[in-house]
Tab-separated table of C-alpha atoms and ligand atoms in Angstrom:
chain	number	residue	atom	x	y	z
A	111	MET	CA	0.000	0.000	0.000
A	112	SER	CA	2.956	2.323	-0.280
A	113	MET	CA	2.854	4.851	-3.054
A	114	HIS	CA	5.869	5.507	-5.264
A	115	VAL	CA	7.232	9.001	-4.785
A	116	ASP	CA	9.299	10.641	-7.531
A	117	VAL	CA	11.231	13.600	-6.153
A	118	PHE	CA	12.597	16.096	-8.683
A	119	GLU	CA	15.123	18.887	-8.117
A	120	SER	CA	12.715	21.447	-9.511
A	121	ARG	CA	9.097	21.807	-10.469
A	122	GLY	CA	10.135	22.257	-14.100
A	123	ALA	CA	12.011	18.959	-14.113
A	124	ALA	CA	8.977	17.180	-12.642
A	125	GLU	CA	6.657	18.752	-15.220
A	126	ARG	CA	8.951	17.746	-18.085
A	127	ALA	CA	9.086	14.161	-16.812
A	128	VAL	CA	5.304	13.840	-16.551
A	129	ALA	CA	4.802	15.489	-19.946
A	130	ALA	CA	7.405	13.118	-21.439
A	131	GLU	CA	5.507	10.129	-20.050
A	132	ILE	CA	2.253	11.411	-21.562
A	133	ALA	CA	3.997	12.156	-24.881
A	134	ALA	CA	5.411	8.611	-24.982
A	135	LEU	CA	1.955	7.206	-24.292
A	136	VAL	CA	0.421	9.278	-27.105
A	137	ARG	CA	3.185	8.333	-29.563
A	138	ARG	CA	2.525	4.670	-28.748
A	139	ARG	CA	-1.223	5.098	-28.857
A	140	PRO	CA	-2.357	8.248	-30.717
A	141	ASP	CA	-5.929	7.952	-29.416
A	142	ALA	CA	-4.853	7.526	-25.776
A	143	VAL	CA	-7.383	8.413	-23.096
A	144	LEU	CA	-6.141	11.110	-20.729
A	145	GLY	CA	-7.735	12.058	-17.414
A	146	LEU	CA	-7.095	15.740	-16.796
A	147	ALA	CA	-7.110	18.058	-13.809
A	148	THR	CA	-7.395	21.803	-13.348
A	149	GLY	CA	-5.899	24.101	-10.709
A	150	ASN	CA	-2.462	25.669	-10.663
A	151	THR	CA	-0.592	22.395	-10.221
A	152	PRO	CA	-0.831	20.796	-13.706
A	153	THR	CA	-0.293	24.012	-15.717
A	154	GLY	CA	3.392	23.350	-16.439
A	155	VAL	CA	2.651	19.837	-17.712
A	156	TYR	CA	0.147	21.292	-20.174
A	157	ALA	CA	2.626	23.995	-21.223
A	158	GLU	CA	5.317	21.390	-21.856
A	159	LEU	CA	2.908	19.240	-23.918
A	160	VAL	CA	2.025	22.315	-25.974
A	161	ARG	CA	5.763	22.919	-26.517
A	162	LEU	CA	6.239	19.297	-27.619
A	163	HIS	CA	3.299	19.702	-29.987
A	164	ARG	CA	4.734	22.889	-31.510
A	165	GLU	CA	8.436	22.114	-31.554
A	166	ASP	CA	8.586	18.344	-31.631
A	167	GLY	CA	5.608	17.401	-33.795
A	168	LEU	CA	3.693	15.664	-31.006
A	169	ASP	CA	0.276	14.943	-32.517
A	170	LEU	CA	-2.460	15.217	-29.894
A	171	SER	CA	-5.321	15.566	-32.363
A	172	ARG	CA	-6.719	12.102	-31.653
A	173	VAL	CA	-6.419	11.867	-27.865
A	174	ARG	CA	-9.614	11.548	-25.871
A	175	THR	CA	-9.823	13.501	-22.608
A	176	PHE	CA	-11.958	13.335	-19.473
A	177	ASN	CA	-11.672	16.120	-16.938
A	178	LEU	CA	-12.132	15.392	-13.264
A	179	ASP	CA	-14.681	18.012	-12.402
A	180	GLU	CA	-16.670	21.142	-13.198
A	181	TYR	CA	-18.552	23.768	-11.211
A	182	CYS	CA	-22.332	23.830	-11.145
A	183	GLY	CA	-24.437	26.921	-11.533
A	184	ILE	CA	-22.308	28.935	-13.953
A	185	ALA	CA	-23.277	29.390	-17.580
A	186	PRO	CA	-21.930	26.748	-20.001
A	187	ARG	CA	-19.717	29.219	-21.916
A	188	ASP	CA	-18.626	31.264	-18.891
A	189	PRO	CA	-14.847	31.935	-18.970
A	190	ARG	CA	-14.642	30.749	-15.352
A	191	THR	CA	-15.674	27.199	-16.197
A	192	PHE	CA	-12.945	24.580	-16.108
A	193	ARG	CA	-13.862	23.777	-19.719
A	194	ALA	CA	-13.118	27.332	-20.852
A	195	TRP	CA	-9.810	27.255	-18.971
A	196	MET	CA	-8.805	23.905	-20.466
A	197	GLU	CA	-9.671	25.104	-23.983
A	198	GLN	CA	-7.564	28.215	-23.568
A	199	VAL	CA	-4.578	26.695	-21.787
A	200	PHE	CA	-4.378	23.254	-23.354
A	201	PHE	CA	-6.926	21.982	-25.887
A	202	GLY	CA	-6.562	24.915	-28.298
A	203	PRO	CA	-2.769	25.337	-28.218
A	204	ALA	CA	-2.180	21.544	-28.218
A	205	GLY	CA	-4.483	20.889	-31.183
A	206	ILE	CA	-6.835	18.620	-29.250
A	207	ALA	CA	-10.189	18.095	-30.990
A	208	LEU	CA	-12.900	19.563	-28.756
A	209	ALA	CA	-15.293	16.803	-29.821
A	210	ASN	CA	-12.992	14.359	-28.016
A	211	THR	CA	-13.060	16.262	-24.702
A	212	HIS	CA	-15.447	15.406	-21.877
A	213	PHE	CA	-16.462	17.157	-18.678
A	214	PRO	CA	-18.952	16.129	-15.994
A	215	ASP	CA	-20.446	19.584	-16.419
A	216	GLY	CA	-24.178	18.994	-16.403
A	217	VAL	CA	-24.348	20.524	-19.878
A	218	GLU	CA	-25.874	18.847	-22.909
A	219	HIS	CA	-26.217	20.505	-26.333
A	220	GLY	CA	-25.228	23.835	-24.776
A	221	ARG	CA	-27.963	23.665	-22.145
A	222	ALA	CA	-27.405	23.430	-18.375
A	223	LEU	CA	-29.424	20.444	-17.187
A	224	HIS	CA	-31.929	20.564	-14.349
A	225	LEU	CA	-31.083	18.846	-11.071
A	226	GLU	CA	-33.332	15.885	-11.822
A	227	GLU	CA	-31.560	15.322	-15.146
A	228	LEU	CA	-28.096	15.042	-13.554
A	229	PRO	CA	-28.199	11.337	-12.583
A	230	ARG	CA	-28.672	10.452	-16.252
A	231	HIS	CA	-25.859	12.847	-17.217
A	232	VAL	CA	-23.289	11.525	-14.717
A	233	GLU	CA	-24.111	7.944	-15.692
A	234	ALA	CA	-23.526	8.880	-19.334
A	235	PHE	CA	-20.146	10.396	-18.351
A	236	GLU	CA	-19.162	7.115	-16.653
A	237	ARG	CA	-20.380	5.110	-19.646
A	238	ALA	CA	-18.384	7.331	-22.018
A	239	ILE	CA	-15.212	6.466	-20.066
A	240	GLN	CA	-16.079	2.758	-20.308
A	241	ALA	CA	-16.893	3.069	-24.006
A	242	VAL	CA	-13.361	4.232	-24.864
A	243	GLY	CA	-11.849	1.431	-22.798
A	244	GLY	CA	-11.076	3.400	-19.632
A	245	ILE	CA	-8.595	6.139	-18.783
A	246	ASP	CA	-4.952	5.353	-19.567
A	247	LEU	CA	-3.402	8.023	-17.354
A	248	GLN	CA	-5.083	10.338	-14.870
A	249	LEU	CA	-3.436	13.561	-13.666
A	250	LEU	CA	-4.369	14.687	-10.162
A	251	GLY	CA	-3.586	17.430	-7.673
A	252	ILE	CA	-4.317	17.493	-3.959
A	253	GLY	CA	-6.583	20.130	-2.430
A	254	ARG	CA	-5.863	21.818	0.909
A	255	ASN	CA	-8.329	19.479	2.653
A	256	GLY	CA	-7.040	16.336	0.915
A	257	HIS	CA	-9.609	16.414	-1.863
A	258	VAL	CA	-8.969	14.833	-5.253
A	259	GLY	CA	-11.045	16.234	-8.086
A	260	PHE	CA	-13.859	17.614	-5.962
A	261	ASN	CA	-14.096	14.506	-3.794
A	262	GLU	CA	-14.237	16.425	-0.549
A	263	PRO	CA	-13.657	14.904	2.912
A	264	GLY	CA	-16.436	12.386	3.559
A	265	SER	CA	-16.265	10.948	0.040
A	266	THR	CA	-16.285	7.154	0.062
A	267	ARG	CA	-13.973	4.746	-1.755
A	268	ALA	CA	-17.001	3.530	-3.742
A	269	SER	CA	-18.176	6.981	-4.858
A	270	ARG	CA	-18.897	7.521	-8.552
A	271	THR	CA	-19.334	10.665	-10.618
A	272	ARG	CA	-21.876	12.854	-8.839
A	273	ARG	CA	-22.919	16.321	-7.761
A	274	VAL	CA	-21.222	17.432	-4.537
A	275	GLU	CA	-21.330	20.364	-2.160
A	276	LEU	CA	-18.005	22.213	-2.037
A	277	HIS	CA	-16.080	22.405	1.234
A	278	ALA	CA	-15.560	25.844	2.800
A	279	TRP	CA	-11.786	25.763	2.139
A	280	THR	CA	-12.301	24.762	-1.487
A	281	ARG	CA	-14.593	27.752	-1.986
A	282	GLU	CA	-12.109	30.034	-0.186
A	283	ASP	CA	-9.308	28.840	-2.451
A	284	ALA	CA	-11.434	29.622	-5.516
A	285	ALA	CA	-12.555	33.052	-4.268
A	286	LYS	CA	-9.809	34.968	-6.070
A	287	SER	CA	-10.607	33.561	-9.496
A	288	PHE	CA	-14.308	34.297	-8.975
A	289	GLY	CA	-13.775	37.855	-7.680
A	290	GLY	CA	-15.033	37.126	-4.167
A	291	LEU	CA	-16.274	34.225	-2.061
A	292	GLU	CA	-19.923	35.134	-2.642
A	293	HIS	CA	-19.492	34.422	-6.367
A	294	VAL	CA	-17.946	30.957	-5.934
A	295	PRO	CA	-20.377	28.167	-6.805
A	296	THR	CA	-21.605	26.088	-3.874
A	297	HIS	CA	-21.725	22.825	-5.834
A	298	ALA	CA	-19.786	20.959	-8.486
A	299	ILE	CA	-19.818	17.643	-10.299
A	300	THR	CA	-16.803	15.416	-9.787
A	301	MET	CA	-15.535	12.103	-11.058
A	302	GLY	CA	-15.911	9.676	-8.132
A	303	VAL	CA	-13.126	8.045	-6.146
A	304	ALA	CA	-13.963	4.611	-7.597
A	305	THR	CA	-13.989	6.109	-11.089
A	306	ILE	CA	-10.548	7.679	-10.549
A	307	LEU	CA	-9.130	4.421	-9.154
A	308	GLU	CA	-10.175	2.601	-12.359
A	309	ALA	CA	-7.697	4.644	-14.429
A	310	ARG	CA	-4.717	2.494	-15.403
A	311	ALA	CA	-2.151	4.984	-14.095
A	312	LEU	CA	-2.436	7.853	-11.622
A	313	ARG	CA	0.062	10.702	-11.537
A	314	VAL	CA	-0.490	12.867	-8.471
A	315	LEU	CA	1.375	16.174	-8.630
A	316	ALA	CA	2.355	18.375	-5.686
A	317	PHE	CA	4.733	21.318	-5.936
A	318	GLY	CA	5.965	23.901	-3.441
A	319	ALA	CA	6.331	24.060	0.330
A	320	ALA	CA	2.611	24.682	0.852
A	321	LYS	CA	1.917	21.140	-0.379
A	322	ARG	CA	4.455	19.407	1.875
A	323	ALA	CA	2.035	18.749	4.744
A	324	LEU	CA	-0.555	17.463	2.252
A	325	VAL	CA	2.007	15.064	0.783
A	326	ALA	CA	2.989	13.866	4.267
A	327	ARG	CA	-0.605	13.170	5.272
A	328	THR	CA	-1.347	11.428	1.958
A	329	LEU	CA	1.618	9.089	2.487
A	330	ALA	CA	0.892	8.454	6.163
A	331	SER	CA	-2.870	8.011	6.118
A	332	GLU	CA	-4.666	4.696	5.873
A	333	PRO	CA	-7.549	4.852	3.364
A	334	ASP	CA	-9.702	7.399	5.113
A	335	PRO	CA	-12.751	9.370	3.967
A	336	ALA	CA	-11.426	12.306	6.010
A	337	TRP	CA	-8.480	12.528	3.550
A	338	PRO	CA	-9.655	11.394	0.097
A	339	ALA	CA	-6.120	11.521	-1.406
A	340	SER	CA	-5.303	8.573	0.903
A	341	TYR	CA	-7.427	6.297	-1.316
A	342	LEU	CA	-4.946	6.733	-4.173
A	343	ARG	CA	-2.279	4.737	-2.342
A	344	ALA	CA	-4.186	1.513	-2.968
A	345	HIS	CA	-3.729	1.883	-6.746
A	346	ALA	CA	-1.200	-0.460	-8.394
A	347	ASP	CA	0.310	2.258	-10.625
A	348	ALA	CA	0.039	5.488	-8.655
A	349	ARG	CA	3.009	7.840	-8.424
A	350	LEU	CA	3.288	10.964	-6.384
A	351	VAL	CA	5.383	13.468	-8.348
A	352	VAL	CA	6.898	16.191	-6.180
A	353	ASP	CA	9.591	18.836	-6.259
A	354	ARG	CA	12.127	19.269	-3.420
A	355	ASP	CA	9.957	21.807	-1.601
A	356	ALA	CA	6.960	19.463	-1.433
A	357	SER	CA	8.936	16.333	-0.562
A	358	VAL	CA	8.893	14.932	2.977
B	678	GLP	C1	-9.142	22.301	-7.216
B	678	GLP	C2	-9.432	21.130	-8.192
B	678	GLP	C3	-8.556	19.949	-7.905
B	678	GLP	C4	-7.144	20.462	-7.677
B	678	GLP	C5	-7.064	21.201	-6.377
B	678	GLP	C6	-5.695	21.804	-6.068
B	678	GLP	O1	-10.229	22.633	-6.434
B	678	GLP	N1	-10.804	20.698	-8.258
B	678	GLP	O2	-8.636	19.034	-8.973
B	678	GLP	O3	-6.257	19.389	-7.655
B	678	GLP	O4	-8.089	22.157	-6.274
B	678	GLP	O5	-5.519	23.025	-6.715
B	678	GLP	P1	-4.110	23.671	-6.990
B	678	GLP	O6	-3.419	22.793	-7.963
B	678	GLP	O7	-4.398	25.026	-7.545
B	678	GLP	O8	-3.394	23.700	-5.672
């Protein structure tokens, strides 16, 4: 149950290594299925993949992607959605076909679904992952309260993709990008813990001194709903990728 930890001298070196692994996967299998995360942590991996696309001919046009999560209650085309961010930072510059990208966003044909329509939507998201043969490699970060995706404390090992209420700290951490806490959505839809654990490989990134305590607790904790990142340790091919500042 111990998780491999890869410690790199710098954040940049860690990002290049993870991007190189993804690039190798895509060169081997051009229609690879990538599980993607948002937040500050994975930005350098996306930037490096864009560089490989531009300077090294890495063809990402056939990859299929599934993002971990999306906020509820903001308009489908709002620039603050994770989808808009991913399109701007990664999908567009990397030449990823938008038709091959998936979000558990509660949006179908440009329309935000009603609450009672969400169970059907999240089941379809899970089925879409199954239909492409599962996720080859899932990128993850760790939230201040140990969340993965938006699986907040209290999430079970068996949880699937679903609508969740956001934890107070999660909303605080998002306040800046929403221009104030009162504008941060109260709910989101997240890939479940069980869904995440079905990916063939998990790469959990943590950079900077602020993440060190989170890394320590993730490595020390038995599988515990109070610290959802602890569930990842049970995965056969999970690696925690850290820089010196985040290493314990
Ligand atoms: C967000 C995302 C998570 C992310 C985490 C850490 O709320 N839903 O997927 O891993 O918070 O964010 P950051 O990488 O900015 O520290």
